[in-house]
Amino acid sequence: MSPSTVPVVVVIAIVAGCAARDTSMTSATPGALPRGLNVPEANAACATLGGRAIDSGRIVEARWVAAGTERARQPPANLEVGEPLPEHCVVRGRLDERIGADGKPYHTGFELRLPTAWNGRFVYQGGGGNDGIVLNAVGRNTGARGWVDNALVGGAAAVSTDAGHQGPEPQFGLDPQARIEHAYRAHERTARTARTLLAAYYGRAPDRSYFVGCSGGGRQGMMFSQRYPELFDGIVAVAPAMRVAQGASIAASWTVQKLLAIAPRGADGKPLLAQSLTNDDLRVVADAVLARCDADDGLEDGLVQRPCALDPSVLQCPAAKAPGCLAKAQVDALRDVMAGPRDSAGRALYFGWPWDPGIAAPDWRNWTMGTAGEGQPPNARHITLIAGALGHEFATPPDPSLSTINFDFDRDPPRLAAFHRIYGTADDTRLDGFRRRGGKLLFFHGTADPIFSSIEMEDYQRRIDATHGPTPAGAFSRLFLVPGMTHCSGGPATDAFDGLAAITRWVEMGEAPERIVARGTSGALEGASRPLCRWPKVAIHTGSGEPRDAGTFVCR
Ligand SMILES: [Ca+2]
């Protein structure tokens, strides 16, 4: 059967009815017997994939990779990380090649990696940012070790895509079809094409299909659960961009404008955003959070497990600005930032942010203020990444002059509504199709995330619980907050956690996660372990035993 003639309906029926799973366990991830091809078969099959036509596209490269000759390449520097990859066939292709309304060429690029000793699993590796890059499809996992503990090393087939445009710049948003591709269509096409190629290569459909992604990738996972519920058995969405077009981008604008207003001026008279709050200032804030709330969870360990009600006025210097305290203008700006954006009538336009010691971590600065010195262009991601997306993609019609710096909180939010309707994933909490097929949703979110608030994530899970009742909802959707973690990883946190293993055990063995052991990767928590607890529970030290050991904590 040629790949272009594999009936998708049949493929789905095979997966839905498939119960052939090996339940032996040799590691944290339930094992499946290798069910791939022998080496000569696989090599020949890889060669025949090269250059063949596929539905609305073509394969441009099919390359054989001998065992141990490549490792995962972690962007942005493409450092080689993790164990050597097993023997596999890597396929690169283009779907839907076309000329856009802007006169530029577009296609949906993808990469699919097919291990010879296949464990029967298929992993869709979510993207992020503006996408536009085909990252190596190794099945990136969650957290700080996502590229290291990838799915391909464990024997899964994995796919990635550029989401329908080429290059990470936001100008693709000027083409209406490219927006649609980015929102959902390129992802559906990539997923279905990958399934077709899996069937052609292995002669059968995957036993189980998973999605793993963070940020924009988390949004893509939610999108699949809502619009194409038949495609995945388990979805892991970390810090999903569920209303970035008409929510988080407004919050980024609010934050940037509040901080610019207090920024010192350079010799050229321009505000120095990076100096609105110095690293020492942010340390003052973090220390105040710790002083107020670290012990609330029973252990002074640098992690704040429960919501912290900090009154920022305690940060204010009694007189002039001095070390160890903040100026009144800084305190006022910080109070506004942390409360979240509002219009002139006081209506909330997004969520607020939890007080967390991770505010002093580099990632918080990198998003909100950046590090640019005098005479350098601003490099805060709220200005580089978010402002570009805001004007080119999120606004309808596009308005490249719109940015986070000049965003008007009364006039401009409605300009984002149309694209939010196709891009946002915050509204659907019924998830009928996904729930009925037995799909599982696993969410993670860092409580020091500076671009998507963990309060937004709690709100979504709370609405799922309200829609279905907490017990039925918990049967298919669970949230794990990561105290101290910034965006996707980083921060004073136990930010190494194996979301793929957790979703696999839930889907294949029925083990719904209550606690997931995570490890610290830097700072005082390096090497320490903690349970991440099923929200709304948090990790509480039992009062005895080594506090660097997750086994001495309970979730409650
Ligand atoms: Ca604590």
Coordinates of C-alpha atoms and ligand atoms in Angstrom, one line a residue:
M1 CA 0.0 0.0 0.0
S2 CA 1.5 3.3 -1.0
P3 CA 1.6 6.0 1.6
S4 CA -0.8 8.3 -0.3
T5 CA -3.5 5.6 -0.4
V6 CA -3.6 4.7 3.3
P7 CA -7.1 5.5 4.4
V8 CA -6.8 7.7 7.5
V9 CA -10.1 6.4 8.9
V10 CA -8.8 2.8 8.8
V11 CA -5.5 3.9 10.5
I12 CA -7.4 5.6 13.3
A13 CA -9.7 2.6 13.8
I14 CA -6.6 0.3 14.1
V15 CA -5.2 2.6 16.8
A16 CA -8.4 3.0 18.7
G17 CA -8.9 -0.7 18.8
C18 CA -5.4 -1.7 19.5
A19 CA -4.8 -3.3 22.8
A20 CA -1.5 -5.1 22.0
R21 CA 0.7 -3.6 24.6
D22 CA 3.6 -5.1 26.5
T23 CA 3.3 -4.3 30.2
S24 CA 6.8 -5.4 31.2
M25 CA 8.7 -2.5 32.8
T26 CA 12.4 -2.1 32.6
S27 CA 12.6 1.7 33.3
A28 CA 10.5 4.6 34.4
T29 CA 8.7 4.4 31.0
P30 CA 6.6 1.3 30.4
G31 CA 8.5 -0.8 27.9
A32 CA 7.2 -2.2 24.6
L33 CA 8.9 -4.9 22.7
P34 CA 10.8 -3.5 19.7
R35 CA 8.3 -4.0 16.9
G36 CA 10.2 -2.4 14.0
L37 CA 11.9 -3.8 11.0
N38 CA 15.2 -5.7 10.7
V39 CA 18.1 -3.6 9.5
P40 CA 18.2 -4.5 5.8
E41 CA 14.4 -4.0 5.5
A42 CA 14.6 -0.7 7.3
N43 CA 17.5 0.6 5.2
A44 CA 15.7 -0.4 2.0
A45 CA 12.4 1.1 3.2
C46 CA 14.1 4.4 4.1
A47 CA 15.7 4.6 0.7
T48 CA 12.3 4.1 -1.0
L49 CA 10.8 6.9 1.0
G50 CA 13.2 9.4 -0.6
G51 CA 11.7 11.5 -3.4
R52 CA 8.3 9.9 -3.4
A53 CA 5.1 11.9 -3.6
I54 CA 2.9 12.2 -0.6
D55 CA -0.5 13.7 -0.4
S56 CA -0.2 17.4 -1.3
G57 CA 3.5 17.3 -0.8
R58 CA 6.8 15.5 -1.3
I59 CA 9.7 14.0 0.6
V60 CA 12.8 15.9 -0.1
E61 CA 15.2 13.8 1.9
A62 CA 15.3 10.3 3.4
R63 CA 18.5 9.6 5.2
W64 CA 19.7 6.5 7.1
V65 CA 21.4 7.2 10.4
A66 CA 23.5 4.5 11.9
A67 CA 23.3 3.8 15.6
G68 CA 25.3 6.0 17.8
T69 CA 26.4 8.5 15.1
E70 CA 24.1 11.3 16.2
R71 CA 22.7 12.8 19.3
A72 CA 19.8 15.3 19.9
R73 CA 20.8 18.8 18.9
Q74 CA 19.5 21.3 21.5
P75 CA 18.6 24.8 20.1
P76 CA 19.5 27.6 19.9
A77 CA 23.2 26.6 19.8
N78 CA 22.4 23.0 18.5
L79 CA 24.6 21.5 21.2
E80 CA 24.7 17.7 21.1
V81 CA 23.0 16.3 24.2
G82 CA 21.7 13.1 25.6
E83 CA 22.5 9.5 24.7
P84 CA 23.5 8.5 21.2
L85 CA 20.4 8.1 19.0
P86 CA 19.5 4.6 17.9
E87 CA 19.6 3.5 14.3
H88 CA 16.8 5.3 12.4
C89 CA 15.6 6.7 9.1
V90 CA 15.1 10.5 9.1
V91 CA 12.6 11.8 6.6
R92 CA 12.2 15.5 5.7
G93 CA 9.3 16.7 3.6
R94 CA 7.3 19.7 2.4
L95 CA 3.5 19.9 2.3
D96 CA 1.3 22.4 0.6
E97 CA 3.9 24.4 -1.3
R98 CA 2.3 27.6 -2.4
I99 CA 2.8 31.3 -3.0
G100 CA 1.3 33.5 -0.3
A101 CA -0.8 36.7 -0.7
D102 CA 2.4 38.5 0.1
G103 CA 4.1 37.0 -3.0
K104 CA 6.4 34.9 -0.9
P105 CA 6.8 31.1 -1.1
Y106 CA 5.4 29.0 1.8
H107 CA 5.1 25.3 2.7
T108 CA 4.8 23.2 5.8
G109 CA 8.1 21.6 6.5
F110 CA 8.4 18.6 8.7
E111 CA 10.9 16.0 9.9
L112 CA 10.0 12.5 10.9
R113 CA 12.5 10.1 12.6
L114 CA 11.7 6.4 12.4
P115 CA 13.8 4.1 14.6
T116 CA 14.5 0.6 13.3
A117 CA 13.7 -1.0 16.7
W118 CA 10.4 0.8 17.1
N119 CA 8.6 0.7 20.4
G120 CA 5.3 1.3 18.8
R121 CA 4.9 4.8 20.0
F122 CA 4.5 8.0 18.0
V123 CA 5.4 11.4 19.5
Y124 CA 4.5 14.7 18.0
Q125 CA 7.1 17.2 19.2
G126 CA 5.5 20.6 19.7
G127 CA 7.1 23.8 18.5
G128 CA 7.1 27.3 20.1
G129 CA 7.8 31.0 19.7
N130 CA 6.9 32.1 16.2
D131 CA 7.9 28.6 14.9
G132 CA 9.2 28.7 11.3
I133 CA 12.1 26.2 12.1
V134 CA 12.1 22.4 11.7
L135 CA 13.9 21.4 14.8
N136 CA 15.4 17.9 15.0
A137 CA 12.5 15.5 15.6
V138 CA 13.8 13.5 18.5
G139 CA 10.6 13.7 20.6
R140 CA 11.7 16.4 23.0
N141 CA 10.4 15.7 26.5
T142 CA 9.4 18.2 29.2
G143 CA 11.4 20.4 31.5
A144 CA 15.1 21.1 31.8
R145 CA 16.1 17.7 30.4
G146 CA 13.6 17.7 27.5
W147 CA 16.2 17.3 24.8
V148 CA 18.3 14.9 26.8
D149 CA 15.5 12.5 27.8
N150 CA 14.0 12.5 24.4
A151 CA 11.5 9.9 23.1
L152 CA 13.7 8.7 20.1
V153 CA 16.4 7.4 22.5
G154 CA 13.6 5.2 24.0
G155 CA 12.6 3.9 20.6
A156 CA 9.6 6.1 19.7
A157 CA 9.1 7.6 16.2
A158 CA 8.9 11.4 16.4
V159 CA 7.8 14.3 14.1
S160 CA 8.3 18.1 14.2
T161 CA 7.2 20.9 11.9
D162 CA 7.8 24.5 11.1
A163 CA 4.1 25.1 11.3
G164 CA 3.6 26.4 7.8
H165 CA 6.2 29.1 7.3
Q166 CA 9.9 29.4 7.0
G167 CA 12.0 31.5 9.4
P168 CA 11.2 32.6 13.0
E169 CA 10.4 36.2 12.0
P170 CA 6.8 37.3 12.4
Q171 CA 6.2 38.6 8.9
F172 CA 4.4 35.4 7.8
G173 CA 1.5 36.9 9.7
L174 CA 0.9 39.2 6.8
D175 CA -0.3 36.2 4.8
P176 CA -3.8 35.1 5.9
Q177 CA -3.3 31.4 5.0
A178 CA 0.0 31.3 6.9
R179 CA -1.9 32.4 10.1
I180 CA -4.3 29.6 9.6
E181 CA -1.5 27.1 9.1
H182 CA 0.3 28.3 12.2
A183 CA -2.9 28.2 14.3
Y184 CA -3.9 24.6 13.4
R185 CA -3.9 23.4 9.8
A186 CA -0.1 22.8 9.4
H187 CA -0.2 20.7 12.6
E188 CA -3.1 18.6 11.5
R189 CA -1.4 18.0 8.1
T190 CA 1.9 17.1 9.8
A191 CA 0.2 14.7 12.2
R192 CA -1.8 12.9 9.5
T193 CA 1.2 12.8 7.1
A194 CA 3.4 11.3 9.8
R195 CA 0.8 8.6 10.4
T196 CA 0.6 7.8 6.7
L197 CA 4.4 7.5 6.6
L198 CA 4.5 5.4 9.7
A199 CA 2.0 3.0 8.1
A200 CA 4.0 2.9 4.9
Y201 CA 7.3 2.3 6.7
Y202 CA 6.4 -0.2 9.4
G203 CA 3.3 -1.7 7.8
R204 CA 1.1 -0.7 10.7
A205 CA -0.2 2.2 12.7
P206 CA 1.4 3.2 16.0
D207 CA 0.1 1.5 19.2
R208 CA -0.1 4.8 20.9
S209 CA 0.3 8.5 19.9
Y210 CA 1.5 11.3 22.1
F211 CA 1.9 15.0 21.9
V212 CA 4.5 16.8 24.1
G213 CA 5.1 20.6 23.9
C214 CA 5.7 23.8 25.9
S215 CA 4.6 27.4 25.3
G216 CA 3.4 27.6 21.7
G217 CA 3.8 23.8 21.7
G218 CA 1.6 23.6 24.7
R219 CA -1.0 25.5 22.8
Q220 CA -0.7 23.2 19.9
G221 CA -1.3 20.2 22.2
M222 CA -4.5 21.8 23.6
M223 CA -5.6 22.6 20.0
F224 CA -5.3 18.9 19.1
S225 CA -7.3 17.9 22.2
Q226 CA -10.1 20.2 21.1
R227 CA -10.2 20.1 17.3
Y228 CA -8.6 16.8 16.3
P229 CA -9.3 14.6 19.4
E230 CA -8.9 11.4 17.4
L231 CA -5.2 11.9 16.7
F232 CA -3.6 11.6 20.2
D233 CA -4.0 9.3 23.1
G234 CA -2.1 11.4 25.5
I235 CA -1.1 15.1 25.4
V236 CA 1.4 16.9 27.6
A237 CA 1.1 20.7 27.5
V238 CA 3.6 22.7 29.5
A239 CA 2.9 26.4 30.0
P240 CA 0.5 26.6 27.1
A241 CA 0.0 29.8 25.2
M242 CA -3.7 29.4 25.5
R243 CA -4.7 33.0 25.0
V244 CA -1.5 34.6 23.9
A245 CA -3.2 36.5 21.0
Q246 CA -5.6 38.3 23.3
G247 CA -4.3 37.9 26.8
A248 CA -0.6 37.3 27.5
S249 CA 0.4 39.7 24.7
I250 CA -1.7 42.4 26.4
A251 CA 0.0 41.5 29.8
A252 CA 3.4 41.8 28.1
S253 CA 2.5 45.2 26.8
W254 CA 1.3 46.3 30.3
T255 CA 4.5 45.0 31.9
V256 CA 6.8 46.7 29.4
Q257 CA 5.0 50.0 29.6
K258 CA 4.9 50.0 33.4
L259 CA 8.6 49.2 33.6
L260 CA 9.6 51.6 30.8
A261 CA 7.8 54.4 32.8
I262 CA 10.3 53.9 35.7
A263 CA 13.4 53.2 33.6
P264 CA 16.3 55.5 34.1
R265 CA 17.3 57.5 31.0
G266 CA 20.5 57.1 29.1
A267 CA 22.7 59.9 27.8
D268 CA 20.6 59.8 24.6
G269 CA 17.5 60.4 26.7
K270 CA 16.1 56.9 25.9
P271 CA 14.7 54.7 28.7
L272 CA 17.0 51.9 29.8
L273 CA 14.4 49.1 30.2
A274 CA 16.9 46.6 31.5
Q275 CA 17.6 48.9 34.5
S276 CA 14.0 49.5 35.6
L277 CA 14.6 46.8 38.2
T278 CA 18.2 45.8 38.7
N279 CA 19.3 42.3 39.6
D280 CA 19.8 43.6 43.2
D281 CA 16.2 45.0 43.1
L282 CA 14.8 41.7 41.9
R283 CA 16.8 39.9 44.7
V284 CA 15.1 42.2 47.2
V285 CA 11.7 41.1 45.9
A286 CA 12.6 37.4 45.9
D287 CA 14.0 37.7 49.4
A288 CA 10.8 39.4 50.6
V289 CA 8.7 36.6 49.1
L290 CA 10.8 34.0 50.8
A291 CA 10.7 35.9 54.1
R292 CA 6.9 36.1 53.9
C293 CA 6.0 32.7 52.5
D294 CA 8.9 30.1 52.3
A295 CA 8.0 28.6 55.7
D296 CA 4.2 28.4 54.9
D297 CA 4.7 24.9 53.4
G298 CA 6.6 23.8 56.5
L299 CA 10.1 24.0 55.2
E300 CA 12.4 26.9 54.4
D301 CA 14.0 25.6 51.3
G302 CA 13.7 28.4 48.8
L303 CA 10.5 27.0 47.3
V304 CA 7.1 28.7 47.9
Q305 CA 4.5 25.9 47.4
R306 CA 1.4 27.8 48.4
P307 CA 0.1 31.1 46.9
C308 CA 2.0 34.0 48.6
A309 CA 0.1 37.1 49.5
L310 CA 2.9 39.7 49.5
D311 CA 2.1 43.3 50.1
P312 CA 4.7 45.0 47.9
S313 CA 4.7 48.1 50.1
V314 CA 7.1 46.1 52.5
L315 CA 9.7 46.5 49.7
Q316 CA 9.7 50.3 49.8
C317 CA 12.6 52.3 51.2
P318 CA 11.7 54.5 54.2
A319 CA 13.3 57.4 52.4
A320 CA 15.5 57.7 49.3
K321 CA 16.3 54.6 47.3
A322 CA 19.0 52.5 49.0
P323 CA 20.4 49.0 48.8
G324 CA 18.0 46.4 50.2
C325 CA 14.8 48.2 49.3
L326 CA 13.0 49.7 46.3
A327 CA 12.0 53.3 45.4
K328 CA 8.3 54.1 45.7
A329 CA 7.9 54.3 41.9
Q330 CA 9.4 50.8 41.5
V331 CA 7.1 49.4 44.1
D332 CA 4.1 51.0 42.4
A333 CA 5.2 49.7 39.0
L334 CA 5.8 46.2 40.4
R335 CA 2.3 46.2 42.1
D336 CA 0.7 47.1 38.8
V337 CA 2.8 44.5 36.8
M338 CA 2.0 41.7 39.2
A339 CA -1.8 42.5 39.3
G340 CA -2.0 42.1 35.5
P341 CA -3.3 44.5 32.8
R342 CA -6.5 46.5 33.1
D343 CA -8.3 48.9 30.8
S344 CA -9.1 52.4 32.0
A345 CA -12.4 51.2 33.5
G346 CA -10.5 48.8 35.7
R347 CA -11.6 45.6 33.8
A348 CA -9.0 42.8 33.9
L349 CA -7.5 42.0 30.4
Y350 CA -5.5 39.0 31.6
F351 CA -4.5 37.3 34.9
G352 CA -2.2 38.5 37.6
W353 CA 1.0 36.7 38.6
P354 CA 1.9 34.7 41.7
W355 CA 4.6 36.2 44.0
D356 CA 7.5 33.7 43.6
P357 CA 11.2 33.8 44.3
G358 CA 11.8 32.9 40.7
I359 CA 11.3 36.6 39.9
A360 CA 15.0 37.0 40.4
A361 CA 15.9 34.3 37.9
P362 CA 17.5 35.2 34.5
D363 CA 14.5 34.1 32.5
W364 CA 12.1 36.5 34.2
R365 CA 14.4 39.4 33.2
N366 CA 15.0 38.0 29.7
W367 CA 11.2 38.2 29.0
T368 CA 10.3 41.4 30.8
M369 CA 13.3 43.7 30.7
G370 CA 16.2 42.1 28.9
T371 CA 19.8 43.0 29.3
A372 CA 20.4 45.6 26.7
G373 CA 22.8 48.4 27.7
E374 CA 22.8 52.0 26.6
G375 CA 22.9 52.3 22.8
Q376 CA 21.9 48.7 22.3
P377 CA 18.5 47.7 20.8
P378 CA 16.1 46.4 23.5
N379 CA 16.3 42.6 23.8
A380 CA 13.4 41.8 26.2
R381 CA 11.4 39.1 24.6
H382 CA 8.2 41.0 25.4
I383 CA 9.6 43.5 22.8
T384 CA 11.4 41.3 20.3
L385 CA 9.2 38.2 20.2
I386 CA 5.8 39.3 21.5
A387 CA 5.7 42.8 19.9
G388 CA 6.5 41.2 16.5
A389 CA 3.8 38.6 16.8
L390 CA 1.3 41.2 18.2
G391 CA 1.5 43.5 15.1
H392 CA 2.0 41.0 12.3
E393 CA 0.0 38.0 13.4
F394 CA -2.3 38.7 16.3
A395 CA -3.9 41.9 15.1
T396 CA -6.6 41.7 12.4
P397 CA -5.9 43.2 10.0
P398 CA -2.1 43.1 10.6
D399 CA -0.6 46.3 11.7
P400 CA 3.2 46.1 11.9
S401 CA 3.3 49.4 13.7
L402 CA 1.5 47.9 16.7
S403 CA 3.8 46.8 19.4
T404 CA 3.9 46.1 23.1
I405 CA 5.3 49.6 23.7
N406 CA 2.4 51.6 22.0
F407 CA -0.4 49.2 22.8
D408 CA -3.5 51.0 24.0
F409 CA -5.5 49.0 26.6
D410 CA -8.8 50.5 25.7
R411 CA -8.6 50.8 21.9
D412 CA -6.5 47.8 20.9
P413 CA -7.8 44.6 22.6
P414 CA -10.7 44.2 20.2
R415 CA -8.2 44.2 17.3
L416 CA -7.0 40.9 18.6
A417 CA -10.3 39.2 18.9
A418 CA -10.6 37.7 15.4
F419 CA -7.3 35.9 15.5
H420 CA -7.9 34.7 19.1
R421 CA -11.0 32.9 17.8
I422 CA -8.8 30.6 15.7
Y423 CA -5.6 30.6 17.7
G424 CA -6.8 30.6 21.3
T425 CA -7.4 27.4 23.2
A426 CA -8.6 28.7 26.6
D427 CA -12.3 28.5 25.9
D428 CA -13.1 24.9 25.2
T429 CA -13.4 22.9 28.5
R430 CA -15.9 20.3 27.3
L431 CA -13.3 18.3 25.2
D432 CA -16.1 15.9 24.3
G433 CA -14.3 14.0 21.6
F434 CA -11.0 13.7 23.5
R435 CA -12.7 12.7 26.7
R436 CA -14.9 10.0 25.0
R437 CA -12.0 8.4 23.3
G438 CA -10.2 8.0 26.6
G439 CA -7.6 10.7 25.9
K440 CA -5.4 12.0 28.8
L441 CA -4.3 15.6 29.3
L442 CA -1.3 16.4 31.5
F443 CA -0.5 20.0 32.2
F444 CA 2.6 21.5 33.9
H445 CA 3.3 25.2 34.6
G446 CA 6.0 27.1 36.5
T447 CA 4.8 29.5 39.1
A448 CA 7.5 32.0 38.1
D449 CA 6.6 31.9 34.4
P450 CA 6.9 35.5 33.1
I451 CA 4.9 35.2 29.9
F452 CA 2.0 32.8 30.7
S453 CA 0.7 33.1 34.2
S454 CA 0.3 29.9 36.2
I455 CA -2.9 31.5 37.5
E456 CA -4.3 31.2 34.0
M457 CA -3.4 27.5 33.9
E458 CA -5.1 27.0 37.3
D459 CA -8.2 28.8 35.9
Y460 CA -8.4 26.4 32.9
Q461 CA -8.1 23.3 35.1
R462 CA -10.6 24.8 37.5
R463 CA -13.1 25.4 34.6
I464 CA -12.6 21.8 33.4
D465 CA -13.4 20.6 36.9
A466 CA -16.5 22.8 37.0
T467 CA -17.6 21.5 33.6
H468 CA -17.3 17.9 34.4
G469 CA -17.1 17.7 38.2
P470 CA -13.7 17.2 39.8
T471 CA -13.7 13.4 39.8
P472 CA -14.7 12.8 36.1
A473 CA -12.4 15.7 35.1
G474 CA -9.5 14.2 37.0
A475 CA -10.0 11.0 35.0
F476 CA -8.7 12.8 31.9
S477 CA -7.1 16.2 32.8
R478 CA -4.6 16.9 35.6
L479 CA -2.3 19.9 36.4
F480 CA 1.1 19.9 38.1
L481 CA 2.5 23.3 39.1
V482 CA 6.3 23.6 39.4
P483 CA 7.2 26.1 42.2
G484 CA 9.9 28.5 41.2
M485 CA 10.1 27.5 37.5
T486 CA 10.2 30.1 34.9
H487 CA 9.1 29.5 31.3
C488 CA 9.3 25.8 30.4
S489 CA 12.4 25.3 32.6
G490 CA 14.8 27.4 34.6
G491 CA 14.5 29.3 37.9
P492 CA 15.0 28.1 41.5
A493 CA 13.0 25.0 40.9
T494 CA 13.1 21.2 40.5
D495 CA 12.6 21.7 36.8
A496 CA 13.7 18.3 35.5
F497 CA 10.5 16.1 35.2
D498 CA 9.6 13.4 32.8
G499 CA 6.2 14.3 31.4
L500 CA 6.4 11.7 28.7
A501 CA 6.9 8.9 31.1
A502 CA 4.0 10.1 33.2
I503 CA 1.5 10.4 30.3
T504 CA 2.7 7.0 29.0
R505 CA 2.0 5.3 32.3
W506 CA -1.4 7.0 32.5
V507 CA -2.4 6.0 29.0
E508 CA -1.0 2.6 28.8
M509 CA -1.2 1.3 32.4
G510 CA -4.0 3.4 33.8
E511 CA -1.7 5.0 36.4
A512 CA -3.2 8.4 36.8
P513 CA -0.4 10.6 38.2
E514 CA -0.8 12.0 41.8
R515 CA 2.8 12.9 42.3
I516 CA 5.7 13.2 39.8
V517 CA 9.2 13.2 41.1
A518 CA 11.3 16.1 39.8
R519 CA 14.9 17.1 40.2
G520 CA 16.8 20.3 40.6
T521 CA 19.3 21.1 37.8
S522 CA 21.0 24.3 39.2
G523 CA 21.7 26.3 42.3
A524 CA 20.9 25.1 45.8
L525 CA 18.4 22.6 44.5
E526 CA 20.8 20.9 42.1
G527 CA 20.5 17.2 42.5
A528 CA 17.7 17.5 45.1
S529 CA 14.4 15.8 44.3
R530 CA 10.8 16.9 45.1
P531 CA 7.4 15.6 44.2
L532 CA 5.4 17.7 41.9
C533 CA 1.9 17.4 43.3
R534 CA -1.4 17.1 41.5
W535 CA -3.0 20.6 41.7
P536 CA -4.3 21.9 44.0
K537 CA -2.1 19.8 46.4
V538 CA 1.4 20.9 47.2
A539 CA 4.5 19.2 48.5
I540 CA 4.8 19.3 52.3
H541 CA 7.8 18.0 54.2
T542 CA 6.9 15.3 56.6
G543 CA 9.2 16.9 59.2
S544 CA 11.7 14.1 59.3
G545 CA 14.2 12.8 56.9
E546 CA 16.5 14.3 54.3
P547 CA 14.7 17.3 52.8
R548 CA 16.6 16.9 49.5
D549 CA 14.8 13.6 49.0
A550 CA 11.4 13.6 47.5
G551 CA 10.5 10.6 49.6
T552 CA 10.3 12.8 52.7
F553 CA 7.5 14.9 51.2
V554 CA 3.7 14.2 51.0
C555 CA 1.2 15.9 48.7
R556 CA -1.6 17.6 50.4
Ligands
CA1 CA 9.2 26.3 51.4

